[in-house]
Short mmCIF file of C-alpha atoms in Angstrom, two decimals:
data_model
loop_
_atom_site.label_atom_id
_atom_site.label_comp_id
_atom_site.label_asym_id
_atom_site.label_seq_id
_atom_site.Cartn_x
_atom_site.Cartn_y
_atom_site.Cartn_z
CA MET F 1 13.47 -4.48 -33.99
CA THR F 2 15.40 -4.83 -30.99
CA PRO F 3 12.51 -6.04 -28.54
CA LEU F 4 12.14 -3.65 -25.15
CA ILE F 5 11.78 -7.09 -23.45
CA ALA F 6 12.98 -10.60 -24.21
CA ALA F 7 11.87 -12.89 -21.48
CA ARG F 8 13.14 -16.30 -22.58
CA GLY F 9 11.96 -19.86 -20.66
CA LEU F 10 10.24 -18.26 -17.13
CA VAL F 11 9.44 -20.93 -15.09
CA LYS F 12 7.42 -20.65 -11.92
CA ARG F 13 6.57 -23.09 -9.43
CA TYR F 14 4.03 -23.50 -6.47
CA GLY F 15 4.56 -26.96 -4.21
CA GLY F 16 6.34 -29.08 -7.30
CA ARG F 17 4.01 -27.85 -9.84
CA ALA F 18 4.66 -25.52 -12.34
CA VAL F 19 2.46 -22.69 -13.26
CA VAL F 20 4.62 -21.07 -15.34
CA ASP F 21 6.66 -24.21 -18.00
CA GLY F 22 9.05 -22.05 -20.23
CA ILE F 23 7.15 -19.09 -21.92
CA ASP F 24 8.68 -17.01 -23.97
CA VAL F 25 7.95 -13.22 -24.41
CA ASP F 26 9.11 -10.31 -27.02
CA VAL F 27 8.14 -6.51 -25.98
CA TYR F 28 8.34 -4.46 -28.85
CA PRO F 29 7.99 -0.74 -28.70
CA GLY F 30 4.89 0.61 -29.35
CA GLU F 31 3.35 -2.91 -30.14
CA VAL F 32 0.01 -4.07 -28.39
CA LEU F 33 0.40 -7.46 -26.92
CA ALA F 34 -2.40 -9.36 -25.75
CA VAL F 35 -1.75 -12.33 -23.43
CA ILE F 36 -4.88 -14.50 -22.95
CA GLY F 37 -5.96 -18.07 -21.95
CA PRO F 38 -8.09 -19.64 -18.91
CA ASN F 39 -7.70 -18.53 -14.99
CA GLY F 40 -4.35 -20.24 -13.57
CA ALA F 41 -2.96 -20.26 -17.04
CA GLY F 42 0.15 -18.43 -16.12
CA LYS F 43 -0.60 -15.07 -17.11
CA SER F 44 -0.29 -12.93 -14.35
CA THR F 45 2.34 -14.59 -12.89
CA THR F 46 4.10 -14.49 -16.09
CA LEU F 47 3.99 -10.76 -16.27
CA GLU F 48 4.61 -10.50 -12.56
CA MET F 49 7.98 -12.01 -13.21
CA ILE F 50 8.86 -9.84 -16.06
CA LEU F 51 8.37 -6.95 -13.64
CA GLY F 52 10.20 -8.50 -10.74
CA LEU F 53 7.32 -8.85 -8.18
CA ARG F 54 7.77 -12.40 -8.00
CA GLY F 55 10.91 -14.55 -7.89
CA ALA F 56 11.50 -16.70 -11.49
CA ASP F 57 12.61 -20.79 -10.52
CA GLY F 58 14.09 -20.71 -14.00
CA GLY F 59 14.89 -18.61 -17.51
CA SER F 60 15.61 -14.75 -17.68
CA VAL F 61 14.33 -11.61 -18.34
CA THR F 62 16.42 -8.80 -20.78
CA TYR F 63 15.22 -5.46 -20.61
CA TRP F 64 16.63 -3.05 -23.39
CA THR F 65 17.04 0.15 -21.67
CA GLY F 66 17.79 2.30 -24.78
CA GLY F 67 21.32 4.29 -23.45
CA PRO F 68 24.52 4.52 -21.99
CA ARG F 69 22.96 3.81 -18.75
CA ARG F 70 22.50 -0.20 -18.95
CA ARG F 71 22.36 -0.51 -14.82
CA GLU F 72 19.07 2.01 -15.15
CA ASP F 73 16.33 0.07 -13.37
CA PRO F 74 13.87 -0.88 -15.68
CA GLY F 75 11.31 -0.09 -13.55
CA ARG F 76 11.81 3.53 -14.35
CA TRP F 77 10.67 2.87 -17.69
CA MET F 78 8.13 0.50 -17.12
CA GLY F 79 4.35 1.02 -15.81
CA VAL F 80 2.13 -1.31 -14.32
CA GLN F 81 -1.68 -1.74 -13.55
CA LEU F 82 -2.31 -4.59 -11.14
CA GLN F 83 -6.04 -6.48 -11.06
CA ASP F 84 -6.43 -4.64 -7.76
CA THR F 85 -6.32 -0.77 -7.84
CA PRO F 86 -3.89 0.36 -6.09
CA PHE F 87 -4.15 4.10 -4.83
CA PHE F 88 -4.10 6.03 -1.09
CA PRO F 89 -7.99 6.07 -0.45
CA GLY F 90 -7.60 9.54 1.33
CA LEU F 91 -5.97 11.33 -1.10
CA THR F 92 -7.53 12.85 -4.45
CA ALA F 93 -7.09 11.45 -8.18
CA ALA F 94 -4.21 14.41 -8.74
CA GLU F 95 -2.29 13.29 -5.47
CA ASN F 96 -2.34 10.01 -5.83
CA LEU F 97 -0.89 10.64 -9.21
CA GLN F 98 1.78 12.56 -8.04
CA VAL F 99 2.49 10.15 -5.48
CA PHE F 100 3.04 7.66 -7.93
CA ALA F 101 5.02 9.88 -10.14
CA ALA F 102 7.31 10.23 -6.89
CA PHE F 103 7.61 6.28 -6.72
CA TYR F 104 9.34 6.60 -10.14
CA GLY F 105 11.33 9.39 -9.34
CA VAL F 106 9.70 11.71 -11.84
CA ARG F 107 8.62 15.26 -10.43
CA VAL F 108 5.50 15.99 -12.47
CA THR F 109 4.80 19.75 -12.64
CA ARG F 110 0.62 20.58 -12.38
CA GLN F 111 0.10 20.92 -16.53
CA ARG F 112 1.51 17.71 -16.64
CA LEU F 113 -0.52 15.95 -13.88
CA ASP F 114 -4.00 17.72 -15.70
CA ASP F 115 -2.42 16.38 -18.94
CA ASN F 116 -2.28 12.85 -17.62
CA LEU F 117 -5.81 12.45 -16.41
CA ALA F 118 -7.39 14.24 -19.27
CA ALA F 119 -5.61 11.45 -20.93
CA CYS F 120 -7.42 9.00 -18.81
CA GLY F 121 -10.69 10.72 -18.72
CA LEU F 122 -10.23 11.68 -15.52
CA ALA F 123 -10.24 15.52 -16.14
CA GLU F 124 -13.05 16.53 -13.76
CA ALA F 125 -12.38 13.78 -11.32
CA ALA F 126 -8.98 15.68 -10.65
CA HIS F 127 -9.75 16.48 -7.04
CA THR F 128 -12.09 14.07 -6.05
CA GLU F 129 -11.32 11.30 -3.39
CA ALA F 130 -10.01 8.21 -4.73
CA ALA F 131 -12.27 6.04 -2.73
CA ARG F 132 -15.28 8.13 -3.84
CA LEU F 133 -14.34 6.80 -7.91
CA SER F 134 -16.31 4.52 -9.97
CA GLY F 135 -14.81 1.18 -10.70
CA GLY F 136 -14.35 2.40 -14.08
CA GLN F 137 -12.68 5.81 -12.84
CA GLN F 138 -10.16 3.84 -10.30
CA LYS F 139 -9.35 1.25 -13.37
CA ARG F 140 -8.74 4.73 -15.19
CA LEU F 141 -6.82 5.99 -12.61
CA ALA F 142 -4.43 3.26 -11.99
CA ILE F 143 -3.73 3.39 -15.82
CA ALA F 144 -2.90 6.39 -15.37
CA ALA F 145 -0.74 5.96 -12.77
CA ALA F 146 0.92 3.67 -14.58
CA LEU F 147 1.82 6.21 -17.62
CA VAL F 148 2.70 8.92 -15.09
CA HIS F 149 6.50 8.30 -15.33
CA GLN F 150 5.94 8.33 -19.50
CA PRO F 151 7.22 4.67 -19.46
CA LYS F 152 8.36 2.90 -22.63
CA VAL F 153 6.05 -0.60 -21.78
CA VAL F 154 3.01 -0.52 -19.49
CA PHE F 155 1.26 -4.04 -18.20
CA LEU F 156 -2.23 -3.76 -18.03
CA ASP F 157 -3.73 -6.65 -16.15
CA GLU F 158 -7.02 -7.16 -16.77
CA PRO F 159 -8.30 -3.77 -17.47
CA THR F 160 -11.62 -4.38 -18.18
CA ALA F 161 -12.51 -6.78 -15.77
CA ALA F 162 -15.97 -6.10 -13.93
CA LEU F 163 -16.38 -2.41 -15.60
CA ASP F 164 -19.77 -2.06 -17.62
CA PRO F 165 -19.52 -1.63 -21.57
CA ALA F 166 -18.99 1.93 -21.89
CA ALA F 167 -16.02 1.73 -19.00
CA ARG F 168 -14.72 -1.02 -21.41
CA ARG F 169 -15.06 1.02 -24.63
CA GLU F 170 -13.24 3.68 -22.54
CA ILE F 171 -10.15 1.57 -21.62
CA ARG F 172 -10.06 -0.13 -24.77
CA MET F 173 -9.83 3.64 -26.38
CA LEU F 174 -7.31 4.54 -24.17
CA ILE F 175 -5.33 1.55 -24.86
CA ARG F 176 -5.35 2.75 -28.35
CA ARG F 177 -4.34 6.51 -27.67
CA ILE F 178 -1.52 4.88 -25.25
CA SER F 179 -0.18 2.56 -28.24
CA ARG F 180 -0.28 5.21 -30.69
CA SER F 181 1.84 7.38 -28.68
CA GLY F 182 4.77 4.99 -28.68
CA THR F 183 4.46 3.14 -25.32
CA ALA F 184 3.91 -0.60 -25.52
CA VAL F 185 0.93 -2.34 -23.90
CA VAL F 186 1.03 -5.65 -22.64
CA PHE F 187 -2.15 -6.68 -21.32
CA THR F 188 -4.26 -9.53 -19.91
CA SER F 189 -8.05 -10.06 -20.80
CA HIS F 190 -11.06 -12.97 -21.32
CA ASP F 191 -12.94 -10.47 -23.41
CA MET F 192 -11.61 -11.87 -26.82
CA GLU F 193 -13.88 -9.42 -28.76
CA GLU F 194 -11.70 -6.35 -27.12
CA VAL F 195 -8.52 -8.77 -28.07
CA GLU F 196 -9.60 -8.37 -31.43
CA LYS F 197 -10.16 -4.78 -31.35
CA VAL F 198 -7.09 -3.41 -29.96
CA ALA F 199 -3.93 -6.18 -30.24
CA ASP F 200 -1.54 -6.45 -32.65
CA ARG F 201 -0.31 -9.34 -31.60
CA VAL F 202 -1.89 -12.10 -29.45
CA MET F 203 -0.15 -14.73 -26.76
CA PHE F 204 -2.42 -17.59 -25.58
CA VAL F 205 -0.88 -19.08 -22.66
CA SER F 206 -2.54 -22.41 -21.12
CA GLY F 207 -1.13 -24.79 -18.54
CA GLY F 208 1.90 -22.44 -17.97
CA ARG F 209 3.14 -22.38 -22.35
CA VAL F 210 2.56 -20.59 -24.76
CA ARG F 211 0.12 -22.59 -26.86
CA ALA F 212 -0.23 -19.94 -29.97
CA ALA F 213 1.20 -16.72 -30.87
CA GLY F 214 0.72 -14.17 -33.98
CA THR F 215 -1.33 -11.38 -35.01
CA PRO F 216 -5.07 -11.91 -34.71
CA GLN F 217 -5.75 -12.09 -38.43
CA ALA F 218 -2.71 -14.89 -38.64
CA LEU F 219 -3.97 -16.82 -35.63
CA THR F 220 -7.33 -17.17 -36.96
CA ALA F 221 -6.61 -18.02 -40.44
CA ALA F 222 -4.20 -20.53 -38.83
CA TYR F 223 -6.22 -22.45 -36.93
CA GLY F 224 -9.66 -22.09 -39.37
CA VAL F 225 -11.49 -20.26 -37.15
CA ALA F 226 -13.85 -17.18 -38.09
CA ASP F 227 -12.31 -14.91 -34.40
CA LEU F 228 -10.54 -15.29 -31.77
CA ASP F 229 -13.51 -16.61 -29.44
CA GLU F 230 -13.60 -19.35 -31.62
CA LEU F 231 -9.58 -19.77 -31.69
CA TYR F 232 -10.06 -19.56 -27.85
CA MET F 233 -12.57 -22.27 -27.06
CA LYS F 234 -10.59 -24.83 -29.70
CA LEU F 235 -7.31 -24.28 -27.92
CA ALA F 236 -8.91 -24.76 -24.43
CA VAL F 237 -10.99 -27.88 -25.75
CA GLU F 238 -7.42 -29.37 -26.95
CA GLU F 239 -6.30 -28.49 -23.53
CA VAL F 240 -8.32 -29.98 -21.49
CA SER F 241 -8.97 -33.57 -23.76
CA MET M 1 10.72 11.53 -0.70
CA VAL M 2 9.07 15.13 0.18
CA VAL M 3 6.28 14.65 -1.97
CA THR M 4 5.23 11.48 -0.78
CA PHE M 5 5.98 12.46 2.81
CA ARG M 6 3.53 14.99 2.36
CA ALA M 7 0.67 12.95 0.51
CA LEU M 8 1.13 11.07 3.19
CA LEU M 9 0.28 13.78 6.01
CA ALA M 10 -2.58 15.01 4.02
CA GLY M 11 -3.98 11.26 3.65
CA ALA M 12 -3.14 10.67 7.38
CA LEU M 13 -4.72 14.36 8.26
CA ARG M 14 -8.45 13.17 6.62
CA ASP M 15 -8.17 9.89 8.33
CA ARG M 16 -11.07 11.30 10.42
CA ILE M 17 -11.60 8.12 12.95
CA SER M 18 -8.29 7.72 13.91
CA LEU M 19 -7.94 11.88 14.75
CA PHE M 20 -11.94 11.32 16.27
CA TRP M 21 -10.58 8.77 18.92
CA SER M 22 -6.85 10.46 19.26
CA VAL M 23 -8.38 14.02 20.07
CA ALA M 24 -11.76 14.38 20.19
CA VAL M 25 -12.66 11.69 22.54
CA PRO M 26 -9.54 12.24 24.54
CA LEU M 27 -10.59 16.00 24.87
CA LEU M 28 -14.00 14.69 25.66
CA LEU M 29 -12.94 12.58 28.41
CA LEU M 30 -11.00 15.31 29.98
CA LEU M 31 -13.53 17.13 30.24
CA VAL M 32 -16.24 14.61 31.59
CA LEU M 33 -13.77 12.68 33.99
CA GLY M 34 -12.11 15.68 35.15
CA SER M 35 -15.39 17.21 35.93
CA LEU M 36 -16.53 14.30 37.84
CA PHE M 37 -13.08 13.60 39.63
CA PRO M 38 -11.90 17.33 40.98
CA GLU M 39 -8.91 15.87 42.83
CA PRO M 40 -5.66 17.38 40.97
CA ALA M 41 -4.13 14.71 41.57
CA TYR M 42 -6.52 12.60 39.88
CA ARG M 43 -6.47 15.14 37.19
CA ARG M 44 -3.23 15.30 36.41
CA ASN M 45 -2.51 11.82 35.75
CA LEU M 46 -5.82 11.76 34.05
CA VAL M 47 -4.47 13.95 31.46
CA LEU M 48 -1.03 12.16 30.91
CA GLY M 49 -3.26 9.35 30.67
CA LEU M 50 -5.36 10.25 27.74
CA VAL M 51 -2.08 12.00 26.14
CA ALA M 52 -1.33 8.00 26.40
CA PHE M 53 -4.76 6.65 24.94
CA GLY M 54 -4.56 9.50 21.76
CA SER M 55 -1.01 8.49 21.03
CA LEU M 56 -2.11 4.78 20.81
CA SER M 57 -5.24 5.39 19.31
CA PHE M 58 -3.63 7.16 15.78
CA ALA M 59 -0.11 5.66 16.35
CA MET M 60 -1.16 2.13 16.88
CA SER M 61 -4.97 1.56 15.65
CA GLY M 62 -4.99 4.25 12.70
CA THR M 63 -1.39 3.07 11.40
CA GLY M 64 -2.50 -0.94 11.61
CA PHE M 65 -6.06 0.08 9.87
CA GLU M 66 -3.64 2.21 7.36
CA VAL M 67 -1.07 -0.43 6.71
CA MET M 68 -4.13 -3.51 6.20
CA ARG M 69 -6.02 -0.81 3.82
CA GLN M 70 -2.79 0.05 1.62
CA ARG M 71 -1.55 -4.14 1.19
CA GLY M 72 -4.90 -4.84 0.67
CA ARG M 73 -4.58 -2.67 -2.34
CA GLY M 74 -1.92 -3.70 -3.66
CA VAL M 75 0.34 -0.31 -2.88
CA TYR M 76 3.17 -2.33 -1.32
CA LYS M 77 2.85 -4.93 -4.13
CA LEU M 78 2.67 -1.68 -7.15
CA LEU M 79 5.83 -0.21 -5.08
CA ARG M 80 7.85 -3.24 -5.43
CA ALA M 81 7.20 -2.98 -9.38
CA THR M 82 9.19 0.96 -9.32
CA PRO M 83 12.25 1.86 -7.95
CA PHE M 84 10.84 3.64 -4.86
CA PRO M 85 12.44 1.81 -2.02
CA VAL M 86 9.67 -0.33 0.04
CA ALA M 87 11.53 0.78 3.39
CA GLY M 88 11.69 4.14 2.53
CA PHE M 89 7.97 4.27 1.95
CA VAL M 90 7.54 2.40 5.34
CA GLY M 91 9.72 5.19 7.01
CA LEU M 92 7.52 8.00 5.36
CA LEU M 93 4.29 6.27 6.31
CA ALA M 94 6.11 5.83 10.58
CA GLY M 95 7.17 9.56 10.45
CA ALA M 96 3.60 11.26 8.75
CA ARG M 97 1.46 9.27 11.19
CA GLY M 98 4.11 9.70 14.02
CA LEU M 99 4.13 13.37 13.54
CA ILE M 100 0.06 13.63 13.97
CA THR M 101 0.19 11.48 16.95
CA LEU M 102 2.40 14.09 18.28
CA VAL M 103 0.94 17.22 17.40
CA GLY M 104 -2.21 15.11 18.83
CA ALA M 105 -0.58 14.37 22.18
CA MET M 106 0.86 18.02 22.46
CA LEU M 107 -2.88 19.11 21.82
CA VAL M 108 -3.85 17.01 24.43
CA ALA M 109 -1.59 17.66 26.93
CA GLY M 110 -1.45 21.55 26.13
CA VAL M 111 -5.84 21.97 26.78
CA GLY M 112 -5.87 19.32 29.54
CA SER M 113 -3.00 21.11 31.24
CA ALA M 114 -5.13 24.41 30.78
CA VAL M 115 -8.51 23.39 31.28
CA HIS M 116 -7.19 21.37 34.55
CA GLY M 117 -4.61 23.83 35.93
CA ILE M 118 -1.34 21.77 35.57
CA ASP M 119 1.70 23.64 35.22
CA TRP M 120 4.54 22.26 32.94
CA THR M 121 7.99 23.46 33.71
CA PRO M 122 9.90 24.29 30.59
CA GLY M 123 12.36 21.36 32.07
CA GLY M 124 9.17 18.76 32.36
CA ILE M 125 8.12 20.18 28.49
CA LEU M 126 11.66 18.97 27.25
CA LEU M 127 12.26 15.95 29.01
CA ALA M 128 8.40 14.89 27.72
CA LEU M 129 9.17 15.43 24.19
CA PRO M 130 11.68 12.44 24.03
CA VAL M 131 9.09 10.27 25.78
CA LEU M 132 6.45 11.38 23.21
CA ALA M 133 8.55 10.46 20.29
CA ALA M 134 9.63 7.21 21.94
CA GLY M 135 5.95 6.33 22.87
CA THR M 136 5.01 7.32 19.23
CA ALA M 137 7.27 5.61 17.71
CA CYS M 138 6.23 2.52 19.67
CA PHE M 139 3.02 2.26 19.47
CA THR M 140 4.10 2.86 15.43
CA CYS M 141 5.70 0.01 15.02
CA LEU M 142 2.72 -2.06 16.96
CA GLY M 143 0.47 -0.22 14.55
CA PHE M 144 2.33 -2.63 11.80
CA VAL M 145 2.40 -5.56 13.70
CA LEU M 146 -1.31 -5.30 13.77
CA GLY M 147 -1.89 -4.09 10.17
CA ASN M 148 0.50 -7.25 9.22
CA LEU M 149 -1.51 -9.90 11.37
CA GLY M 150 -4.78 -9.24 9.92
CA ASP M 151 -5.84 -9.48 6.30
CA ASN M 152 -9.15 -7.36 6.35
CA GLU M 153 -10.98 -4.69 8.79
CA ASN M 154 -12.57 -7.35 11.01
CA GLN M 155 -9.37 -9.24 11.79
CA VAL M 156 -7.66 -5.71 12.44
CA ALA M 157 -10.18 -4.78 14.65
CA MET M 158 -10.53 -8.29 16.85
CA TYR M 159 -6.52 -7.80 17.29
CA ASN M 160 -6.76 -4.17 17.77
CA ASN M 161 -8.69 -4.78 20.60
CA LEU M 162 -6.17 -7.71 21.65
CA PHE M 163 -3.39 -5.12 21.89
CA LEU M 164 -5.54 -1.96 23.10
CA LEU M 165 -7.84 -2.97 25.60
CA PRO M 166 -4.75 -4.40 27.87
CA GLN M 167 -3.26 -1.27 27.41
CA MET M 168 -5.89 1.42 27.99
CA PHE M 169 -6.81 -1.16 31.47
CA GLY M 170 -3.85 -2.21 32.52
CA SER M 171 -1.54 1.03 31.86
CA GLU M 172 -3.45 3.21 34.65
CA MET M 173 -4.65 5.53 31.93
CA PHE M 174 -7.86 6.25 33.95
CA TYR M 175 -7.80 4.92 37.27
CA SER M 176 -4.58 3.78 39.90
CA LEU M 177 -3.54 0.71 39.76
CA ASP M 178 -2.32 0.96 43.30
CA GLY M 179 -4.91 -1.37 45.04
CA ALA M 180 -4.79 -4.14 42.37
CA PRO M 181 -3.28 -7.32 42.55
CA GLY M 182 0.29 -7.70 42.44
CA TRP M 183 -0.17 -9.84 39.04
CA VAL M 184 -1.66 -6.68 37.62
CA ALA M 185 1.01 -4.35 38.59
CA ALA M 186 3.50 -7.13 37.04
CA VAL M 187 1.60 -7.51 33.81
CA ARG M 188 1.49 -3.42 33.52
CA ARG M 189 5.44 -3.26 33.82
CA TRP M 190 5.47 -5.25 30.36
CA LEU M 191 2.83 -2.89 28.66
CA PRO M 192 4.51 -0.43 26.03
CA ALA M 193 1.58 2.24 27.56
CA GLY M 194 2.24 1.83 30.76
CA ARG M 195 5.85 2.39 30.71
CA PHE M 196 4.96 5.55 28.68
CA ILE M 197 2.66 6.84 31.01
CA ASP M 198 5.35 6.13 33.95
CA ALA M 199 7.47 8.06 31.75
CA LEU M 200 5.51 10.94 30.93
CA ARG M 201 4.61 11.61 34.85
CA ALA M 202 8.09 11.71 35.67
CA ALA M 203 8.97 14.25 32.87
CA ALA M 204 5.47 16.04 33.71
CA GLY M 205 7.25 16.04 37.31
CA GLY M 206 10.54 17.07 35.84
CA ASP M 207 12.30 14.33 37.36
CA GLY M 208 15.01 13.07 34.70
CA ALA M 209 16.18 10.58 37.06
CA ALA M 210 13.07 8.97 37.40
CA LEU M 211 12.07 9.02 33.54
CA VAL M 212 15.37 7.06 32.25
CA PRO M 213 14.49 3.38 33.34
CA SER M 214 10.71 4.23 31.90
CA LEU M 215 12.39 5.36 28.85
CA LEU M 216 15.00 3.06 28.38
CA VAL M 217 12.40 0.09 28.89
CA LEU M 218 10.22 1.67 26.30
CA LEU M 219 13.10 1.88 23.88
CA ALA M 220 14.04 -1.88 24.13
CA MET M 221 10.27 -2.97 23.47
CA THR M 222 10.51 -0.36 20.15
CA VAL M 223 13.56 -2.17 19.21
CA LEU M 224 11.73 -5.52 19.62
CA ILE M 225 8.53 -4.16 18.17
CA LEU M 226 10.12 -3.05 15.34
CA GLY M 227 12.01 -6.30 14.86
CA LEU M 228 8.46 -7.96 14.93
CA ALA M 229 7.12 -5.41 12.58
CA ALA M 230 9.95 -6.28 9.69
CA ALA M 231 9.45 -10.30 10.62
CA THR M 232 5.80 -9.93 9.70
CA PHE M 233 6.20 -7.44 7.10
CA ARG M 234 3.97 -8.99 3.71
CA TRP M 235 3.84 -7.00 0.40
CA ASP M 236 0.84 -8.35 -0.56
CA PRO M 237 -2.21 -10.27 1.35
CA GLY M 238 -1.79 -14.07 -0.92
CA ASP M 239 1.96 -13.95 -1.58
CA ARG M 240 4.76 -14.16 0.78
CA ARG M 241 7.46 -15.05 -1.53
CA HIS M 242 9.35 -12.62 -3.21
CA LEU M 243 12.72 -12.66 -4.26
CA PRO M 244 13.20 -11.39 -7.52
CA ALA M 245 16.03 -13.50 -9.32
CA LEU M 246 15.91 -12.29 -12.45
CA ARG M 247 18.89 -11.30 -15.21
CA ARG M 248 18.81 -7.53 -15.84
CA ALA M 249 21.01 -6.57 -18.72
#
């Protein structure tokens, strides 16, 4: 299968220290790829380089555009939810979505806006000012904004961080729904239970390098551990020693 | 672009604090100071000074806080991941806030003139429009500088005081500086609000020739401040290095 995104040998240095040191990433259509690893491992920097938010000091990213318009801006079919929840505080959830659709060059109908909000569990909050939404709702609004232009791949940076268990569960279900609709999901997380539940593939990053990659089942079998939590601890300890 | 502009306009119209300072406070001061000091000459200058105060409040202070909030929220960073041109967004934001500043200024000028019996000639109104537009552009650029310098509400508030207070008290907004020391008059010449008020007074008097020097200086200041705003602009609070050099197939 042709990957949607193929990053090769990505390098990012700050003050001579490589925070990303030769990472390869492939993203396939419709898959859920979890990028895990300790804080400062280089996960977010890698995603931001793929998105073009940070310049790479080395390596390349090849984007598949899937059509004759090969020079099309990949930003048109990539969605992103950053660790912040970017929105315009004075605007309602629906208005925010409209603006984000315009950012992606898409004109959305009222119906599509409502469908998008409903898909992210925000139907009743459509006319609430974004600043008044709960933390979970703001995260879901950020995800809805990332999906408003129906991208082929969506990047979610710690989508469940600082959320209560109910909100985390809703986001997990949302990730599965996005994947079932054919959109690839790349997300970072520190919650191994969550990763095990939703990810098709896992990439463990530490010290700016990929230490292990594969399906959750293949990884736990290869390392002789019971679950991803144990694997995480094992790899993190190996890294420290 | 239209959708974004409309949304930014709606957002700016819901900026109650900026609207309070740019419209409600000037209208209140018009009534209070106008009734305390009934001399026609003072009232005339007061109306024009309060137009400047309102414009400065919305275009500069309001924009400064808005820019800081949007950057802090990661809006600019996210925007860079979309095909939408960031410069276009900044232009739309400035345009939306500028439009409301202009409407607010006209409202204050209209009410002030009606209440204090100031007659504007059609020529005076025509002359005032480019002055209001130039002042709004200049103050909006100052607002971007303000928002670029501060990382949080407290910092922007401090920088706002640094920008606002000298212009409030050194530009003849509320009182004449005729009796002030020479250095105060010298400083006043370098304040955008001072030039704005001078040009506005010339326009209100229908004196196009007297308006031109102040308007030109104001425009030159606008260009300089725009350059400063561009030089200090930051995509996100933490990182200034954003030069995507990736190969896109």
